[in-house]
XYZ file of C-alpha atoms in Angstrom:
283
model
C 0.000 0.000 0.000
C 2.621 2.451 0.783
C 4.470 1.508 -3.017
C 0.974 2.495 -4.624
C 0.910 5.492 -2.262
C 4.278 6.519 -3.154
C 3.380 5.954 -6.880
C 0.374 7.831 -6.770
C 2.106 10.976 -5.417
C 4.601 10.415 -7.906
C 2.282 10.822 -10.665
C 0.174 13.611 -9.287
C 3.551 15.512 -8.489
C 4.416 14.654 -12.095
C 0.756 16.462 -13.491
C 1.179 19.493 -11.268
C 4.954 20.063 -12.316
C 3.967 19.507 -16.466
C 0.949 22.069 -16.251
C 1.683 25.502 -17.608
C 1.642 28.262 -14.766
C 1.045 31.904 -15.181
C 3.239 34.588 -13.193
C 1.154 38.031 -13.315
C 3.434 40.815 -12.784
C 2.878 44.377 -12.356
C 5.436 46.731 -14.256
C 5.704 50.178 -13.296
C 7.747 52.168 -15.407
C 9.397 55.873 -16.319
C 10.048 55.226 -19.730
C 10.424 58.963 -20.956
C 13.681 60.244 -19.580
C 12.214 63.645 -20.528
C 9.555 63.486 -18.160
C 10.263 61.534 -15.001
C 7.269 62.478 -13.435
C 5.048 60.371 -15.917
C 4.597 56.629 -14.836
C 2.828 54.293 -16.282
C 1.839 50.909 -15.105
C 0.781 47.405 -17.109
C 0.733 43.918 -16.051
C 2.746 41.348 -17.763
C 2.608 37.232 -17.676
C 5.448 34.860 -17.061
C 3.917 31.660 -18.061
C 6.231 28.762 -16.878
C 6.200 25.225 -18.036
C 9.004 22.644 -17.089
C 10.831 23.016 -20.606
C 10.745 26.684 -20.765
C 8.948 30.343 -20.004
C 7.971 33.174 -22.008
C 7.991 36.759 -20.848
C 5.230 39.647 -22.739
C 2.708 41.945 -22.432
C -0.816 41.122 -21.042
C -2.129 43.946 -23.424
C -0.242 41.788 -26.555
C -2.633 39.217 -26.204
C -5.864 41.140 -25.674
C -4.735 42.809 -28.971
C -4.170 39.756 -30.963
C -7.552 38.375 -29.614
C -9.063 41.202 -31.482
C -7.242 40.906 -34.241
C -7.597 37.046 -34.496
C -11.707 37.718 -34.627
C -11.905 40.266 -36.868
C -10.039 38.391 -39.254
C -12.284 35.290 -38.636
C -15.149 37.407 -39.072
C -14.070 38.441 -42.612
C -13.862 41.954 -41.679
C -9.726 42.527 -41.977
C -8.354 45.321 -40.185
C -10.977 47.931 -41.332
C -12.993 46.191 -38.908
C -11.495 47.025 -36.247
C -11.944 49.720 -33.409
C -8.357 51.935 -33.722
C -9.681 53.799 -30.063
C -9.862 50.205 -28.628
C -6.384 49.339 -30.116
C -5.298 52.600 -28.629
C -5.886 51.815 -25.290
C -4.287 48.777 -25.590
C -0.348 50.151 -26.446
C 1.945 48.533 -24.630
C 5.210 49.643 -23.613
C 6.458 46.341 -23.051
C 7.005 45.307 -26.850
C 9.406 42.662 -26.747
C 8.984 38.931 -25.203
C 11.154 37.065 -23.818
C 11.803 33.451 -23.407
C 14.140 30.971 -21.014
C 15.230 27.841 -22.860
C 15.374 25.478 -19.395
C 16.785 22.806 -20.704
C 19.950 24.466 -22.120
C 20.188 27.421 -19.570
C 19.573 30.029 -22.727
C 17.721 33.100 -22.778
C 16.261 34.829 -25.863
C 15.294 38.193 -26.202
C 13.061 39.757 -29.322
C 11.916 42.814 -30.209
C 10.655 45.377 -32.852
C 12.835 47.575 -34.876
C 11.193 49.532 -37.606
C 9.178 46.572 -39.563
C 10.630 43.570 -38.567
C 11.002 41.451 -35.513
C 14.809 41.065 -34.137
C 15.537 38.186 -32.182
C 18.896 37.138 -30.288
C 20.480 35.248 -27.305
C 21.275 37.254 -24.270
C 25.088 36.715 -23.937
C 25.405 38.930 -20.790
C 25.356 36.468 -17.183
C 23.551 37.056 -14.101
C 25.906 37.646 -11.615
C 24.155 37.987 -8.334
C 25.057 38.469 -4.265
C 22.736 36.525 -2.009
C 22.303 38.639 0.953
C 20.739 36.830 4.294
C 18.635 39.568 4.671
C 14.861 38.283 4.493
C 11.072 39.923 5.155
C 7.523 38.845 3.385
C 5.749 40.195 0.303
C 2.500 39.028 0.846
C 2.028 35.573 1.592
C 5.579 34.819 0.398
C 8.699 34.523 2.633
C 11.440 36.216 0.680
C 15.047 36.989 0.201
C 17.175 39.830 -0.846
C 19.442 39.296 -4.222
C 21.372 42.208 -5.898
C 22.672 42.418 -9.378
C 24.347 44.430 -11.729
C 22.923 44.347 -14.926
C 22.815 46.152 -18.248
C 24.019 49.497 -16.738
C 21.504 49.637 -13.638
C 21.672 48.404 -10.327
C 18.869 45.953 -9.391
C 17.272 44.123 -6.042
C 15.269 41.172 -6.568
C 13.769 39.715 -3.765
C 12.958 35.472 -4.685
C 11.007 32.831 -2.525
C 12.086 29.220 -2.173
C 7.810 29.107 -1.291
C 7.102 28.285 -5.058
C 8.876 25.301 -6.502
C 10.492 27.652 -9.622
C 13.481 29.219 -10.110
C 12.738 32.213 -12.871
C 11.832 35.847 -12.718
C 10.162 38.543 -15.286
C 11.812 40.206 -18.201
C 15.688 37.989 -18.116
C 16.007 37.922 -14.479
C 16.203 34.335 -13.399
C 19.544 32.123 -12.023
C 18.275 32.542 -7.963
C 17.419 29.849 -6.140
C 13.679 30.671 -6.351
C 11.073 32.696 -7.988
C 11.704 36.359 -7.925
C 8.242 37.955 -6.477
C 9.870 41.563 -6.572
C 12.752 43.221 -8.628
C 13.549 46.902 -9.120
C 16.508 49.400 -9.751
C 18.293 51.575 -7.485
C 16.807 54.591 -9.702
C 13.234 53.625 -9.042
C 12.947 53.474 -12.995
C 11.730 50.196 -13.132
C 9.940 47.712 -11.242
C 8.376 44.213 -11.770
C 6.072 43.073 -8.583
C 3.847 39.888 -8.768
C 0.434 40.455 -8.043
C -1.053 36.469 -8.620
C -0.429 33.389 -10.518
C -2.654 30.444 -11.494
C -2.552 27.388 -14.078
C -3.287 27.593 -17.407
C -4.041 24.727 -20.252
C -1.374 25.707 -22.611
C 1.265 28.787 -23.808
C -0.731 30.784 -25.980
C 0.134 31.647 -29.188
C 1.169 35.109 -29.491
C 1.072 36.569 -33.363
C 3.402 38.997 -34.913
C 3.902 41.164 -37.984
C 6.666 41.697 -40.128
C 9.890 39.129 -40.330
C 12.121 37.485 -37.576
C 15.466 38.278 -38.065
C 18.305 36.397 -36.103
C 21.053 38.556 -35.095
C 23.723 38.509 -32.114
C 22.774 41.130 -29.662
C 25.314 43.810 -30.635
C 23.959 43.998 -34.146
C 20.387 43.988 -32.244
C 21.918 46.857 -30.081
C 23.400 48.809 -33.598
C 20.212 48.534 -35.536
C 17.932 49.790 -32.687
C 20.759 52.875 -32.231
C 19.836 53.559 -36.055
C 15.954 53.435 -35.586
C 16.684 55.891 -32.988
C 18.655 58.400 -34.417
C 16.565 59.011 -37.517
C 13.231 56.378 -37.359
C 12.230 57.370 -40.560
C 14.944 56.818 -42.774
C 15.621 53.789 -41.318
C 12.059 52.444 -42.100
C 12.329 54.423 -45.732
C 15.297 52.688 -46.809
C 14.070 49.241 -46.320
C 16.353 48.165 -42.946
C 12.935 46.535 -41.977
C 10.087 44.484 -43.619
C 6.929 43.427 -43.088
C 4.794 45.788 -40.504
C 5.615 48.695 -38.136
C 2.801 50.655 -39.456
C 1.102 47.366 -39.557
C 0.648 48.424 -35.661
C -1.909 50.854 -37.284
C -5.295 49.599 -37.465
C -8.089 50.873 -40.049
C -7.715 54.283 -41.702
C -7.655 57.824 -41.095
C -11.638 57.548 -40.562
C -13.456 55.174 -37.884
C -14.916 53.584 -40.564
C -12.132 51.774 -42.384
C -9.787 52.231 -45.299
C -10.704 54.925 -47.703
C -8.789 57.339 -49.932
C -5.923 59.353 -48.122
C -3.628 62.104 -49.181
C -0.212 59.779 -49.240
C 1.651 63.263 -47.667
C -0.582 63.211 -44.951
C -0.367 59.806 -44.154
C 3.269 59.637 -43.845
C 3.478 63.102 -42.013
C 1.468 60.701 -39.287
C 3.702 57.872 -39.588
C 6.296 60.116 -38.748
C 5.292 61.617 -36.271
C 3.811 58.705 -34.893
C 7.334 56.977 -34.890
C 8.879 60.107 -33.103
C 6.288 59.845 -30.458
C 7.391 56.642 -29.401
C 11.016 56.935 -29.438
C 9.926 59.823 -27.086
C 8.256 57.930 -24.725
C 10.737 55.083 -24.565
C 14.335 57.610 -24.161
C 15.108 55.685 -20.652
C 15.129 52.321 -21.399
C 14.852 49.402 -18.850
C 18.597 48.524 -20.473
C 21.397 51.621 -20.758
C 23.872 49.262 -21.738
């Protein structure tokens, strides 16, 4: 009886551990270096399965639902409501995913029209303090890192049988529940978590282009400098106006002045290298 026992624990243990789990974090942010003052605040899911965990916006997702039913409907993007689109702009535009099994992270992001993807090459090198104290109903413990040109805390729990973290953190022995710079740019803070039947499948626009992270770190230094050329000339395919739903009127495509439209684009483009000038990474 106490074999069967042990087997049946076995294989429950074995269920729990290969459902998918989802992290919700809160990230506050002060993205516009020209206006410190201005915070803004979104939630964001780590969803963590035994083989790996993915890192993105809760507000991707709720877009691509709508996206995904007006296309089912027939209706194509002219369909669709631009002021509900609008309210759904995330500034967390990348995703990230951990590779458990090999111990690799991977990082991708937008640049212009296309979708950039690379390995993070940089390690986690972090001091374990004995310092501990609860956030919420989880017993924690202080961790400090340098990383990407800030200064971070991360406080983890050994409560929750993972060992991962929002955005790249990860490496402690436990699930980060809080982690934040010294500058109080940036902070991730986990609000719940719950089980989920599978990763969803998160759609995007344009090409994926492989590239090692300097080359990531070159081409996003050209967006930046002059957005529009670099669009223009081609260094990007396949959709960053594709973010863009319906036309100039609420009711869909019609005929627009091609001036006006990219005067928009422009200054559309501008706009949001404005409001991301202080970056979660400065290195």
């Amino acid at each position: 009886m106490k074999k069967l026992g042990a087997i049946a624990l076995a294989l429950f243990m074995q269920t729990v551990f290969a459902q998918t789990n989802r992290f919700v974090y809160q990230v506050t942010m002060k993205s516009d270096a020209s206006d410190p003052k201005n915070v803004t605040t979104e939630n964001a899911y780590l969803d963590i399965s035994p083989e790996k965990s993915v890192f993105y916006s809760e507000n991707r997702i709720k877009r691509d639902s709508i996206l995904q039913k007006a296309f089912q409907g027939g209706g194509g993007r002219g369909s669709i409501n631009r002021d509900q689109m609008e309210s759904l702009r995330s500034n967390i535009n990348y995703t990230v995913e951990k590779d458990k099994t090999n111990q690799k992270t991977f990082f991708k992001d937008r640049i212009g029209r296309d979708i950039y993807s690379y390995e993070e090459d940089r390690p986690l090198n972090w001091k374990i303090s004995s310092e501990t104290t609860k956030i919420g109903e989880y017993k924690v413990q202080k961790a400090e890192t340098d990383f990407a040109g800030r200064k971070w805390t991360a406080w983890f729990t050994t409560d929750l049988p993972y060992q991962d973290g929002p955005y790249k953190f990860g490496g402690l022995p436990g699930l980060i529940v809080k982690v934040e710079d010294d500058k109080g740019d940036y902070s991730f803070d986990l609000m719940k978590n719950f089980k989920i039947a599978e990763f969803p499948t998160l759609n995007q626009f344009g090409n994926t282009v492989k590239v090692k992270r300097a080359d990531f770190v070159k081409q996003q230094k050209k967006f930046i400098e002059d957005p529009v050329s670099f669009i223009s000339q081609g260094q990007g395919r396949g959709g960053f106006n594709q973010t863009r739903i319906g036309g100039g009127n609420r009711g869909g495509g019609g005929s627009q002045n091609p001036a006006e439209m990219r005067k928009r684009m422009e200054d559309r483009i501008k706009e949001e290298v404005k409001k991301n000038s202080n970056p979660i990474e400065l290195q």
